[in-house]
């Protein structure tokens, strides 16, 4: 895979332009975008940049982070607080993401999306109100391990870190085997539409947009 140096501003403009000209692949009225990457990668910042660029184009955008869809502590920590396999496959409530985020945006859906479900600090439901995403709106979901769940993304952006950069920038070193498992089982750089190298977050490089 060839990479080209790019600024975040140019990257954001290019991705937003592609999305603004795209049609939902599932026949619905909403585009769905995934910004995939480890917590050490700037997935949230990238999602907000793209959302801002789309809003400047007149599009309604809802940004959702998977950290608002963690399972309760009793389920996350069933095998201990530092189990990388549980972190990989048991911390994030993919069922709730399907139910509360993606199904309302299917063809014939209501467009009423729950922006978050669980507060991991208080370990209780957030009780956030539903957000109404009008027809023609764009969902931007960001977080780790987004690929491999058959989420109906119209565009996926994978923020890639080398093994060394990931190790240096990850606060919870016990999670590193989970990201290696993700690489081995899903190969996110191979399946994403756009790959962005973020070893130096100030100087990204990307694979370009798909043809």
Short mmCIF file of C-alpha atoms in Angstrom, two decimals:
data_model
loop_
_atom_site.label_atom_id
_atom_site.label_comp_id
_atom_site.label_asym_id
_atom_site.label_seq_id
_atom_site.Cartn_x
_atom_site.Cartn_y
_atom_site.Cartn_z
CA UNK A 1 0.00 0.00 0.00
CA UNK A 2 1.37 3.39 -1.04
CA UNK A 3 1.01 6.39 1.28
CA UNK A 4 1.13 10.08 0.49
CA UNK A 5 1.83 12.84 2.98
CA UNK A 6 -1.22 15.02 3.55
CA UNK A 7 -2.53 17.62 5.98
CA UNK A 8 -5.58 16.97 8.11
CA UNK A 9 -7.30 19.91 6.39
CA UNK A 10 -6.80 18.45 2.91
CA UNK A 11 -7.75 14.98 4.05
CA UNK A 12 -10.91 16.22 5.72
CA UNK A 13 -11.92 18.26 2.69
CA UNK A 14 -11.38 15.29 0.36
CA UNK A 15 -13.34 12.84 2.53
CA UNK A 16 -16.18 15.32 3.06
CA UNK A 17 -16.35 15.98 -0.68
CA UNK A 18 -16.56 12.27 -1.45
CA UNK A 19 -19.30 11.78 1.14
CA UNK A 20 -21.28 14.80 -0.02
CA UNK A 21 -21.45 13.28 -3.50
CA UNK A 22 -22.21 9.73 -2.31
CA UNK A 23 -25.48 7.83 -1.97
CA UNK A 24 -26.18 5.39 0.88
CA UNK A 25 -25.31 1.88 -0.23
CA UNK A 26 -28.18 0.23 1.64
CA UNK A 27 -30.97 2.21 -0.01
CA UNK A 28 -31.66 4.25 3.12
CA UNK A 29 -31.71 8.03 3.48
CA UNK A 30 -28.55 8.24 5.64
CA UNK A 31 -24.83 7.81 5.00
CA UNK A 32 -22.82 5.93 7.62
CA UNK A 33 -19.11 6.53 8.15
CA UNK A 34 -16.73 4.62 10.40
CA UNK A 35 -13.54 6.17 11.84
CA UNK A 36 -11.69 3.12 13.11
CA UNK A 37 -8.62 3.19 15.33
CA UNK A 38 -7.13 2.53 18.73
CA UNK A 39 -7.73 5.02 21.55
CA UNK A 40 -4.17 6.25 20.94
CA UNK A 41 -5.21 7.37 17.45
CA UNK A 42 -7.21 10.60 16.98
CA UNK A 43 -10.48 8.93 15.97
CA UNK A 44 -12.70 11.39 17.84
CA UNK A 45 -10.84 14.43 16.49
CA UNK A 46 -10.98 13.04 12.96
CA UNK A 47 -14.69 12.35 13.27
CA UNK A 48 -15.34 15.91 14.44
CA UNK A 49 -13.23 17.36 11.63
CA UNK A 50 -15.20 15.44 9.01
CA UNK A 51 -18.49 16.35 10.68
CA UNK A 52 -17.56 20.05 10.67
CA UNK A 53 -16.62 19.93 6.98
CA UNK A 54 -19.90 18.24 6.12
CA UNK A 55 -21.93 20.76 8.12
CA UNK A 56 -20.26 23.55 6.16
CA UNK A 57 -21.69 21.83 3.09
CA UNK A 58 -25.17 21.96 4.61
CA UNK A 59 -25.35 18.35 5.77
CA UNK A 60 -26.79 17.27 9.12
CA UNK A 61 -24.25 15.11 10.97
CA UNK A 62 -24.37 13.03 14.14
CA UNK A 63 -21.05 11.96 15.71
CA UNK A 64 -21.21 8.89 17.96
CA UNK A 65 -18.36 7.32 19.92
CA UNK A 66 -18.29 3.65 20.85
CA UNK A 67 -17.05 4.63 24.31
CA UNK A 68 -20.69 5.53 25.00
CA UNK A 69 -21.69 1.96 24.26
CA UNK A 70 -19.59 0.03 26.73
CA UNK A 71 -21.16 -2.89 28.55
CA UNK A 72 -21.75 -2.70 32.32
CA UNK A 73 -18.71 -3.32 34.53
CA UNK A 74 -20.09 -6.68 35.67
CA UNK A 75 -19.81 -7.90 32.06
CA UNK A 76 -16.65 -6.05 31.05
CA UNK A 77 -14.70 -7.28 34.07
CA UNK A 78 -16.10 -10.82 34.24
CA UNK A 79 -12.58 -12.19 33.56
CA UNK A 80 -10.72 -9.42 35.39
CA UNK A 81 -10.07 -5.76 34.68
CA UNK A 82 -7.11 -6.39 32.39
CA UNK A 83 -8.14 -9.24 30.12
CA UNK A 84 -7.24 -8.35 26.51
CA UNK A 85 -9.58 -10.93 24.98
CA UNK A 86 -12.53 -9.55 26.95
CA UNK A 87 -11.53 -6.03 25.89
CA UNK A 88 -11.47 -7.10 22.27
CA UNK A 89 -14.75 -9.00 22.11
CA UNK A 90 -16.72 -8.17 25.26
CA UNK A 91 -16.34 -4.53 26.26
CA UNK A 92 -18.28 -2.82 23.48
CA UNK A 93 -22.00 -3.46 23.14
CA UNK A 94 -22.23 -4.14 19.41
CA UNK A 95 -25.79 -5.37 19.83
CA UNK A 96 -26.82 -2.00 21.24
CA UNK A 97 -25.01 -0.22 18.41
CA UNK A 98 -27.04 -2.23 15.91
CA UNK A 99 -30.28 -1.65 17.80
CA UNK A 100 -29.93 2.01 18.77
CA UNK A 101 -27.70 3.44 16.02
CA UNK A 102 -27.82 1.44 12.81
CA UNK A 103 -31.34 0.02 12.64
CA UNK A 104 -33.01 3.45 12.97
CA UNK A 105 -30.96 4.46 9.92
CA UNK A 106 -31.98 1.53 7.74
CA UNK A 107 -34.30 2.01 4.78
CA UNK A 108 -37.67 2.94 6.26
CA UNK A 109 -36.08 3.75 9.62
CA UNK A 110 -37.09 6.54 11.98
CA UNK A 111 -33.77 8.41 12.05
CA UNK A 112 -34.00 8.50 15.88
CA UNK A 113 -30.55 7.51 17.13
CA UNK A 114 -29.40 7.09 20.71
CA UNK A 115 -26.06 8.95 20.90
CA UNK A 116 -24.83 7.02 23.95
CA UNK A 117 -26.13 4.32 26.26
CA UNK A 118 -23.83 3.63 29.20
CA UNK A 119 -21.69 5.82 31.47
CA UNK A 120 -18.62 3.69 32.35
CA UNK A 121 -17.58 6.00 35.21
CA UNK A 122 -20.92 5.91 37.02
CA UNK A 123 -21.65 2.43 35.61
CA UNK A 124 -25.23 3.21 34.78
CA UNK A 125 -27.38 4.20 31.82
CA UNK A 126 -26.75 7.72 30.54
CA UNK A 127 -30.45 8.34 29.89
CA UNK A 128 -29.52 10.62 27.00
CA UNK A 129 -32.41 11.70 24.75
CA UNK A 130 -32.65 10.38 21.22
CA UNK A 131 -31.17 12.51 18.44
CA UNK A 132 -33.17 13.05 15.27
CA UNK A 133 -31.02 12.69 12.15
CA UNK A 134 -33.02 13.98 9.18
CA UNK A 135 -33.04 12.32 5.78
CA UNK A 136 -29.83 13.16 3.97
CA UNK A 137 -27.91 13.24 7.25
CA UNK A 138 -24.64 11.49 7.99
CA UNK A 139 -23.70 9.26 10.91
CA UNK A 140 -20.01 9.32 11.87
CA UNK A 141 -19.15 6.53 14.30
CA UNK A 142 -15.66 6.42 15.82
CA UNK A 143 -13.79 4.01 18.05
CA UNK A 144 -11.68 0.83 18.08
CA UNK A 145 -12.49 -2.53 16.48
CA UNK A 146 -15.20 -1.14 14.19
CA UNK A 147 -14.53 -3.49 11.32
CA UNK A 148 -15.50 -7.14 11.31
CA UNK A 149 -19.03 -6.61 12.66
CA UNK A 150 -20.76 -6.10 9.29
CA UNK A 151 -21.72 -2.56 10.24
CA UNK A 152 -23.23 -0.98 7.09
CA UNK A 153 -20.62 1.73 6.57
CA UNK A 154 -20.61 3.61 3.28
CA UNK A 155 -17.00 4.66 3.98
CA UNK A 156 -14.47 3.41 6.50
CA UNK A 157 -11.36 5.32 7.54
CA UNK A 158 -8.75 3.35 9.49
CA UNK A 159 -6.26 5.39 11.53
CA UNK A 160 -3.21 3.19 11.59
CA UNK A 161 -0.38 3.18 14.12
CA UNK A 162 2.77 1.11 13.75
CA UNK A 163 3.32 -1.43 16.50
CA UNK A 164 5.99 0.76 18.08
CA UNK A 165 3.89 3.93 17.98
CA UNK A 166 0.89 2.09 19.36
CA UNK A 167 2.97 0.75 22.26
CA UNK A 168 4.43 4.18 23.03
CA UNK A 169 1.12 6.01 22.95
CA UNK A 170 -1.14 3.44 24.63
CA UNK A 171 -1.63 4.15 28.34
CA UNK A 172 -3.07 0.72 29.15
CA UNK A 173 -0.36 -1.61 27.87
CA UNK A 174 -2.42 -4.68 28.76
CA UNK A 175 -4.75 -3.85 25.81
CA UNK A 176 -1.98 -4.22 23.22
CA UNK A 177 -2.61 -7.96 22.57
CA UNK A 178 -6.20 -7.06 21.67
CA UNK A 179 -5.02 -4.76 18.89
CA UNK A 180 -2.64 -7.42 17.62
CA UNK A 181 -5.56 -9.86 17.55
CA UNK A 182 -7.56 -7.29 15.57
CA UNK A 183 -4.71 -7.06 13.08
CA UNK A 184 -4.46 -10.84 12.79
CA UNK A 185 -8.19 -11.61 12.53
CA UNK A 186 -9.61 -8.58 10.72
CA UNK A 187 -6.66 -6.92 8.93
CA UNK A 188 -8.35 -3.50 9.16
CA UNK A 189 -5.91 -1.76 6.82
CA UNK A 190 -6.84 -4.21 4.06
CA UNK A 191 -10.60 -3.82 4.45
CA UNK A 192 -10.86 -0.06 5.10
CA UNK A 193 -11.64 2.32 2.25
CA UNK A 194 -9.10 4.88 3.48
CA UNK A 195 -6.02 4.22 5.61
CA UNK A 196 -4.26 7.05 7.44
CA UNK A 197 -0.89 6.57 9.05
CA UNK A 198 -0.83 8.55 12.29
CA UNK A 199 2.49 7.65 13.91
CA UNK A 200 3.14 11.39 13.90
CA UNK A 201 -0.31 12.92 14.46
CA UNK A 202 0.92 16.29 13.16
CA UNK A 203 2.08 14.79 9.85
CA UNK A 204 -0.37 12.13 8.65
CA UNK A 205 -0.04 10.16 5.45
CA UNK A 206 -2.87 8.44 3.65
CA UNK A 207 -3.67 5.83 1.03
CA UNK A 208 -6.02 8.15 -0.87
CA UNK A 209 -9.70 7.74 -1.63
CA UNK A 210 -10.97 4.57 -3.30
CA UNK A 211 -11.46 4.82 -7.04
#
